[in-house]
Amino acid sequence: MERSAALHTCHPCRRTIPYRTYAVIHTCGIISLMYHHAHSLATADTTLMTTSLLLISDVVLAFMWATTTCLRFNPVHRTEYPDKYVVVKRKEDFPKLDVFICTADPYKEPPMMVVNTALSVMAYDYPSDKISVYVSDDGGSSLTLFALTEAAKFSEHWFTFCKKNNVEDRSPEVYFSSKSQYWTDGAENLKTMYEDMKKRVEHVVHSSKVDTRHDHPTIIKVLQNNETEIMPNLIYVSREKSKSTPHHFKAGALNTLLRVSSVMTNSPVVLTLDCDMYSNNPRTPLHALCYLSDPKINYRLGFVQFPQKFRGLNKNDIYASELRRSFVINMVGFDGLMGPTYAGTGCFFNRRAFYGPPTNPKITSGLGFVQFPQRFQGINRNDIYASELIHPFAINMVGYDGLMGPIHVGTGCFFNRRVFYGPPANLILPELDELAPTRIADKPITAQSVLALAHVVAGCNYEHNTNWGSKIGFRYGSLVEDYYTGFMLHCEGWRSVFCRPERAAFYGSSPRCLTDVVWQQMRWSIGLLEMAFSTYSPFIYGFKSLGLVTGLSYCYYVVWPFCSIPLTVYGVLPQIALIYGVRVFPKPSDQWFWLYIFLSLGAYAQDLTDFLLEGGTCRKWWNDQRMWLIRGLSSFFFGMIEFTLKTLNLSTPGFNVTSKADGDDEQKKRYEQEIFDFGPSSLFLPLTIVSLLNLFAFVWGLYRLFAWGEGLSLELMLASFAVVNSLPIYEAMVLRNDDGKLQKGVCFLAGILTFVLIVAGYFFLK
């Protein structure tokens, strides 16, 4: 067990040794499978195309398994002690905190949702005058500005009430909609005030036309100022946008907030939040500071990542919206390596991390060497040969000493050994002194000079010919700016920590319609492919900068889209073979049959174990693995197509904001009843084709099994597994009449293409 200043502890997971042991066994199985494929190619047991497709699919699956194995190499759990931090530190010594909240569309991201997120973090159990909340509105919407103005008026009453009554739920919407133990008689008047504010805001939203703008000037409004009273700062920021200038989506908005906050408050700690991710734990900053204030690790600690949690999920999370593997299981694995990835929200940053690699605290000075003058013996009285070299060894040295210091003349020099191993500091200074991370912001945020400079750095052309987005700040070049930024910070040498307090730090909203889920993950898959084929690809740059294990771990995410290849092959090829009585897998009497069984059951059993050990259930795990199949044949499938078109300059993928609105009552009812809501989308066409093909193959396989006594086969087992996973799809095709069913056009086209696929399979296999 590792202890550091008694503020936090780190415990290795007990499952580490069994996992490493099994990894060796499973690796031997994968090597055997590759040998089997090579043998099949050499002996021509099956057609060349069939064996090649299966080989490619198994290589992708083997690589994915290798990446997850690296994440199981050294998982750790941490515990922090915020009560001890409060004892050690006086409140006046707490570091200042800047909070960044991003929104872009008042209809997909309702203003009252943004208001509740802002109020929940402004009401932290933390010195109020040390909190500054910056809300970035990329839509430039007057609706969001109006809602935040109303929130500023309500905030004083809310903060006083929360701290007086020790309220745990600091989101007004959550508190007033619950019958919690903290409910008091005095809350009734406050609830009336909140409901009145909510009605005013929603009335304005519903009665207004869409007012988001693609071209608008910079707007910065100080809605609440702690210089007049002990309250958090609340600043509304809408950066300048122009259709002719790239704005880099969310990463661009965050960099704008980074610059504006540097000018106004320049707090050493920065929290980034999505607009729907309200604070559920008022002591969250103290949990983060247990790490960020630890002198043994803070000089290289870039950020503290909290897990994403979601409210309103149905009992068994049918859309796997928790993303438990990504946001919990993998984070625990990363935490034993360089630390977790940046998840885009719920993350406390060391502001210094955005300005170059960490600086070693042992380097206390930039002094590299001390040069002494050269003196010579035996020179005659007037030095007829000018051997003393007065000009270079004395006069020039005095001049150099007033600049960067004298040059090394080859002798008589005392060196700091550290100078032979790189620069004394890795800080990349921004173009303005006012943006330096170490600067103390001592001017009022309402000062004219401060606001004028804030408007300048929020301009759409400000970043031209600067390091912003490449070496400074959040990184540009991918739709998954969070993954990219976290990856580059780790490559620069920064570490991170996964903090998971007993009471969840944040709760957010999750999509309640499968179409929204699929579109969101399609955007992610395009961004991950951009990373995979970029200069800073984890496949190349990651191994070079992070080493084999951590580099492979980062590859886990960029191979997500590629899993559509094995899912398509295994969802189509064995089923067509089953229909025509052709074997592509070994017979049950063949020893290779049991190798397939072992590898499949072993991988699924290990995945289930991960889920259960990290707080999941069997039903949630089943839904999670089913969603992998759905995403692979929709999000990842079309993501690869869209990326290919983008690479060929035939398409330009945009950043579609995921709807966080609640949806209609019927949609909510279906979600609560755990009924899949497909909606009108052609993205489900490949999925429907594969489902129909597997159903036909399953029925035909059973007929051959019982009528002709052909015996069990891996092809039939695979079709059976696919059919069980596809039950919601068959229900949406045939048994349902609600708006969430699969569209008739999709079903009809899928039926035709399935028939074409079966006919084409005859020529392919025969």
PDB file of N, CA and C in Angstrom, residues 7-9 78-86 94 124-126 168 269 279-294 297 301 303-307 348 497-506:
ATOM      1  N   LEU A   7      -3.075  11.847   2.916  1.00  0.00           N
ATOM      2  CA  LEU A   7      -4.254  12.405   2.261  1.00  0.00           C
ATOM      3  C   LEU A   7      -4.891  11.410   1.291  1.00  0.00           C
ATOM      4  N   HIS A   8      -4.151  10.416   0.856  1.00  0.00           N
ATOM      5  CA  HIS A   8      -4.697   9.420  -0.066  1.00  0.00           C
ATOM      6  C   HIS A   8      -3.886   8.143   0.016  1.00  0.00           C
ATOM      7  N   THR A   9      -4.516   7.037  -0.338  1.00  0.00           N
ATOM      8  CA  THR A   9      -3.847   5.741  -0.374  1.00  0.00           C
ATOM      9  C   THR A   9      -4.142   5.058  -1.697  1.00  0.00           C
ATOM     10  N   ARG A  78      -8.045   3.674  -5.365  1.00  0.00           N
ATOM     11  CA  ARG A  78      -7.524   4.747  -4.501  1.00  0.00           C
ATOM     12  C   ARG A  78      -8.580   5.208  -3.506  1.00  0.00           C
ATOM     13  N   THR A  79      -8.093   5.724  -2.402  1.00  0.00           N
ATOM     14  CA  THR A  79      -8.958   6.323  -1.387  1.00  0.00           C
ATOM     15  C   THR A  79      -8.330   7.640  -0.968  1.00  0.00           C
ATOM     16  N   GLU A  80      -9.146   8.670  -0.843  1.00  0.00           N
ATOM     17  CA  GLU A  80      -8.630   9.962  -0.402  1.00  0.00           C
ATOM     18  C   GLU A  80      -9.386  10.392   0.863  1.00  0.00           C
ATOM     19  N   TYR A  81      -8.770  11.314   1.621  1.00  0.00           N
ATOM     20  CA  TYR A  81      -9.305  11.708   2.926  1.00  0.00           C
ATOM     21  C   TYR A  81      -9.456  13.223   2.986  1.00  0.00           C
ATOM     22  N   PRO A  82     -10.561  13.743   2.460  1.00  0.00           N
ATOM     23  CA  PRO A  82     -10.745  15.201   2.413  1.00  0.00           C
ATOM     24  C   PRO A  82     -10.825  15.852   3.789  1.00  0.00           C
ATOM     25  N   ASP A  83     -11.289  15.099   4.798  1.00  0.00           N
ATOM     26  CA  ASP A  83     -11.352  15.677   6.152  1.00  0.00           C
ATOM     27  C   ASP A  83      -9.958  16.039   6.648  1.00  0.00           C
ATOM     28  N   LYS A  84      -8.970  15.214   6.318  1.00  0.00           N
ATOM     29  CA  LYS A  84      -7.597  15.503   6.727  1.00  0.00           C
ATOM     30  C   LYS A  84      -7.057  16.720   5.983  1.00  0.00           C
ATOM     31  N   TYR A  85      -7.492  16.871   4.728  1.00  0.00           N
ATOM     32  CA  TYR A  85      -7.037  18.033   3.963  1.00  0.00           C
ATOM     33  C   TYR A  85      -7.510  19.324   4.625  1.00  0.00           C
ATOM     34  N   VAL A  86      -8.755  19.334   5.085  1.00  0.00           N
ATOM     35  CA  VAL A  86      -9.306  20.529   5.737  1.00  0.00           C
ATOM     36  C   VAL A  86      -8.528  20.851   7.002  1.00  0.00           C
ATOM     37  N   PHE A  94      -6.605  27.617   0.494  1.00  0.00           N
ATOM     38  CA  PHE A  94      -7.136  26.771  -0.577  1.00  0.00           C
ATOM     39  C   PHE A  94      -6.859  27.435  -1.927  1.00  0.00           C
ATOM     40  N   TYR A 124     -20.447  24.641  -3.973  1.00  0.00           N
ATOM     41  CA  TYR A 124     -19.517  23.692  -3.369  1.00  0.00           C
ATOM     42  C   TYR A 124     -19.208  24.062  -1.912  1.00  0.00           C
ATOM     43  N   ASP A 125     -18.861  23.050  -1.103  1.00  0.00           N
ATOM     44  CA  ASP A 125     -18.327  23.290   0.232  1.00  0.00           C
ATOM     45  C   ASP A 125     -16.880  23.736   0.080  1.00  0.00           C
ATOM     46  N   TYR A 126     -16.722  24.960  -0.315  1.00  0.00           N
ATOM     47  CA  TYR A 126     -15.418  25.508  -0.681  1.00  0.00           C
ATOM     48  C   TYR A 126     -15.543  27.020  -0.536  1.00  0.00           C
ATOM     49  N   GLU A 168     -26.889  18.070   0.678  1.00  0.00           N
ATOM     50  CA  GLU A 168     -25.971  17.270  -0.134  1.00  0.00           C
ATOM     51  C   GLU A 168     -26.251  17.444  -1.628  1.00  0.00           C
ATOM     52  N   VAL A 269      -6.218  25.703 -10.520  1.00  0.00           N
ATOM     53  CA  VAL A 269      -6.978  24.469 -10.722  1.00  0.00           C
ATOM     54  C   VAL A 269      -8.166  24.771 -11.620  1.00  0.00           C
ATOM     55  N   SER A 279     -23.069  18.732 -10.172  1.00  0.00           N
ATOM     56  CA  SER A 279     -22.315  18.213  -9.034  1.00  0.00           C
ATOM     57  C   SER A 279     -23.251  17.497  -8.070  1.00  0.00           C
ATOM     58  N   ASN A 280     -22.883  16.287  -7.703  1.00  0.00           N
ATOM     59  CA  ASN A 280     -23.670  15.492  -6.763  1.00  0.00           C
ATOM     60  C   ASN A 280     -23.005  15.410  -5.396  1.00  0.00           C
ATOM     61  N   ASN A 281     -21.754  15.866  -5.307  1.00  0.00           N
ATOM     62  CA  ASN A 281     -20.993  15.775  -4.063  1.00  0.00           C
ATOM     63  C   ASN A 281     -20.361  17.133  -3.787  1.00  0.00           C
ATOM     64  N   PRO A 282     -20.831  17.871  -2.776  1.00  0.00           N
ATOM     65  CA  PRO A 282     -20.316  19.233  -2.545  1.00  0.00           C
ATOM     66  C   PRO A 282     -18.860  19.278  -2.098  1.00  0.00           C
ATOM     67  N   ARG A 283     -18.294  18.126  -1.737  1.00  0.00           N
ATOM     68  CA  ARG A 283     -16.901  18.089  -1.286  1.00  0.00           C
ATOM     69  C   ARG A 283     -15.945  17.588  -2.378  1.00  0.00           C
ATOM     70  N   THR A 284     -16.432  17.521  -3.599  1.00  0.00           N
ATOM     71  CA  THR A 284     -15.612  17.007  -4.703  1.00  0.00           C
ATOM     72  C   THR A 284     -14.275  17.726  -4.852  1.00  0.00           C
ATOM     73  N   PRO A 285     -14.209  19.082  -4.777  1.00  0.00           N
ATOM     74  CA  PRO A 285     -12.899  19.740  -4.923  1.00  0.00           C
ATOM     75  C   PRO A 285     -11.886  19.282  -3.877  1.00  0.00           C
ATOM     76  N   LEU A 286     -12.363  18.974  -2.672  1.00  0.00           N
ATOM     77  CA  LEU A 286     -11.447  18.533  -1.621  1.00  0.00           C
ATOM     78  C   LEU A 286     -10.865  17.163  -1.950  1.00  0.00           C
ATOM     79  N   HIS A 287     -11.681  16.295  -2.556  1.00  0.00           N
ATOM     80  CA  HIS A 287     -11.172  14.985  -2.987  1.00  0.00           C
ATOM     81  C   HIS A 287     -10.059  15.168  -4.017  1.00  0.00           C
ATOM     82  N   ALA A 288     -10.281  16.080  -4.967  1.00  0.00           N
ATOM     83  CA  ALA A 288      -9.269  16.307  -6.003  1.00  0.00           C
ATOM     84  C   ALA A 288      -8.004  16.918  -5.415  1.00  0.00           C
ATOM     85  N   LEU A 289      -8.160  17.830  -4.453  1.00  0.00           N
ATOM     86  CA  LEU A 289      -7.003  18.509  -3.881  1.00  0.00           C
ATOM     87  C   LEU A 289      -6.152  17.592  -3.015  1.00  0.00           C
ATOM     88  N   CYS A 290      -6.712  16.481  -2.565  1.00  0.00           N
ATOM     89  CA  CYS A 290      -5.894  15.510  -1.838  1.00  0.00           C
ATOM     90  C   CYS A 290      -4.739  15.018  -2.710  1.00  0.00           C
ATOM     91  N   TYR A 291      -4.920  15.061  -4.021  1.00  0.00           N
ATOM     92  CA  TYR A 291      -3.863  14.669  -4.959  1.00  0.00           C
ATOM     93  C   TYR A 291      -3.120  15.890  -5.502  1.00  0.00           C
ATOM     94  N   LEU A 292      -3.871  16.899  -5.924  1.00  0.00           N
ATOM     95  CA  LEU A 292      -3.245  18.060  -6.560  1.00  0.00           C
ATOM     96  C   LEU A 292      -2.378  18.869  -5.598  1.00  0.00           C
ATOM     97  N   SER A 293      -2.602  18.729  -4.287  1.00  0.00           N
ATOM     98  CA  SER A 293      -1.813  19.467  -3.304  1.00  0.00           C
ATOM     99  C   SER A 293      -0.708  18.626  -2.675  1.00  0.00           C
ATOM    100  N   ASP A 294      -0.570  17.393  -3.099  1.00  0.00           N
ATOM    101  CA  ASP A 294       0.451  16.516  -2.544  1.00  0.00           C
ATOM    102  C   ASP A 294       1.804  16.864  -3.175  1.00  0.00           C
ATOM    103  N   ILE A 297       3.734  14.382  -5.624  1.00  0.00           N
ATOM    104  CA  ILE A 297       3.283  14.018  -6.969  1.00  0.00           C
ATOM    105  C   ILE A 297       2.759  15.193  -7.776  1.00  0.00           C
ATOM    106  N   LEU A 301       1.564  15.891 -11.801  1.00  0.00           N
ATOM    107  CA  LEU A 301       0.166  15.459 -11.863  1.00  0.00           C
ATOM    108  C   LEU A 301      -0.622  16.443 -12.724  1.00  0.00           C
ATOM    109  N   PHE A 303      -3.886  15.960 -14.148  1.00  0.00           N
ATOM    110  CA  PHE A 303      -5.321  16.079 -13.900  1.00  0.00           C
ATOM    111  C   PHE A 303      -5.826  14.929 -13.041  1.00  0.00           C
ATOM    112  N   VAL A 304      -6.975  15.173 -12.420  1.00  0.00           N
ATOM    113  CA  VAL A 304      -7.677  14.173 -11.608  1.00  0.00           C
ATOM    114  C   VAL A 304      -9.029  13.935 -12.267  1.00  0.00           C
ATOM    115  N   GLN A 305      -9.250  12.720 -12.742  1.00  0.00           N
ATOM    116  CA  GLN A 305     -10.465  12.397 -13.483  1.00  0.00           C
ATOM    117  C   GLN A 305     -11.454  11.665 -12.580  1.00  0.00           C
ATOM    118  N   PHE A 306     -12.699  12.139 -12.572  1.00  0.00           N
ATOM    119  CA  PHE A 306     -13.777  11.477 -11.844  1.00  0.00           C
ATOM    120  C   PHE A 306     -14.616  10.663 -12.826  1.00  0.00           C
ATOM    121  N   PRO A 307     -15.239   9.582 -12.370  1.00  0.00           N
ATOM    122  CA  PRO A 307     -16.052   8.768 -13.286  1.00  0.00           C
ATOM    123  C   PRO A 307     -17.317   9.499 -13.711  1.00  0.00           C
ATOM    124  N   PHE A 348     -10.525  17.644 -12.957  1.00  0.00           N
ATOM    125  CA  PHE A 348      -9.810  18.767 -12.357  1.00  0.00           C
ATOM    126  C   PHE A 348      -8.392  18.806 -12.925  1.00  0.00           C
ATOM    127  N   VAL A 497      -4.788  10.829 -12.202  1.00  0.00           N
ATOM    128  CA  VAL A 497      -5.297   9.994 -11.117  1.00  0.00           C
ATOM    129  C   VAL A 497      -6.792   9.803 -11.312  1.00  0.00           C
ATOM    130  N   PHE A 498      -7.269   8.590 -11.032  1.00  0.00           N
ATOM    131  CA  PHE A 498      -8.705   8.299 -11.094  1.00  0.00           C
ATOM    132  C   PHE A 498      -9.265   8.375  -9.678  1.00  0.00           C
ATOM    133  N   CYS A 499     -10.170   9.308  -9.461  1.00  0.00           N
ATOM    134  CA  CYS A 499     -10.737   9.556  -8.134  1.00  0.00           C
ATOM    135  C   CYS A 499     -12.206   9.138  -8.132  1.00  0.00           C
ATOM    136  N   ARG A 500     -12.541   8.178  -7.286  1.00  0.00           N
ATOM    137  CA  ARG A 500     -13.908   7.659  -7.263  1.00  0.00           C
ATOM    138  C   ARG A 500     -14.434   7.635  -5.830  1.00  0.00           C
ATOM    139  N   PRO A 501     -14.885   8.801  -5.315  1.00  0.00           N
ATOM    140  CA  PRO A 501     -15.396   8.830  -3.937  1.00  0.00           C
ATOM    141  C   PRO A 501     -16.664   8.002  -3.795  1.00  0.00           C
ATOM    142  N   GLU A 502     -16.975   7.649  -2.556  1.00  0.00           N
ATOM    143  CA  GLU A 502     -18.141   6.797  -2.302  1.00  0.00           C
ATOM    144  C   GLU A 502     -19.426   7.452  -2.798  1.00  0.00           C
ATOM    145  N   ARG A 503     -19.577   8.744  -2.534  1.00  0.00           N
ATOM    146  CA  ARG A 503     -20.711   9.475  -3.094  1.00  0.00           C
ATOM    147  C   ARG A 503     -20.270  10.026  -4.439  1.00  0.00           C
ATOM    148  N   ALA A 504     -21.015   9.683  -5.493  1.00  0.00           N
ATOM    149  CA  ALA A 504     -20.639  10.079  -6.853  1.00  0.00           C
ATOM    150  C   ALA A 504     -20.425  11.585  -6.938  1.00  0.00           C
ATOM    151  N   ALA A 505     -19.368  11.979  -7.637  1.00  0.00           N
ATOM    152  CA  ALA A 505     -19.022  13.398  -7.750  1.00  0.00           C
ATOM    153  C   ALA A 505     -19.970  14.141  -8.683  1.00  0.00           C
ATOM    154  N   PHE A 506     -20.344  13.508  -9.801  1.00  0.00           N
ATOM    155  CA  PHE A 506     -21.170  14.168 -10.815  1.00  0.00           C
ATOM    156  C   PHE A 506     -22.202  13.190 -11.367  1.00  0.00           C
TER     157      PHE A 506
END
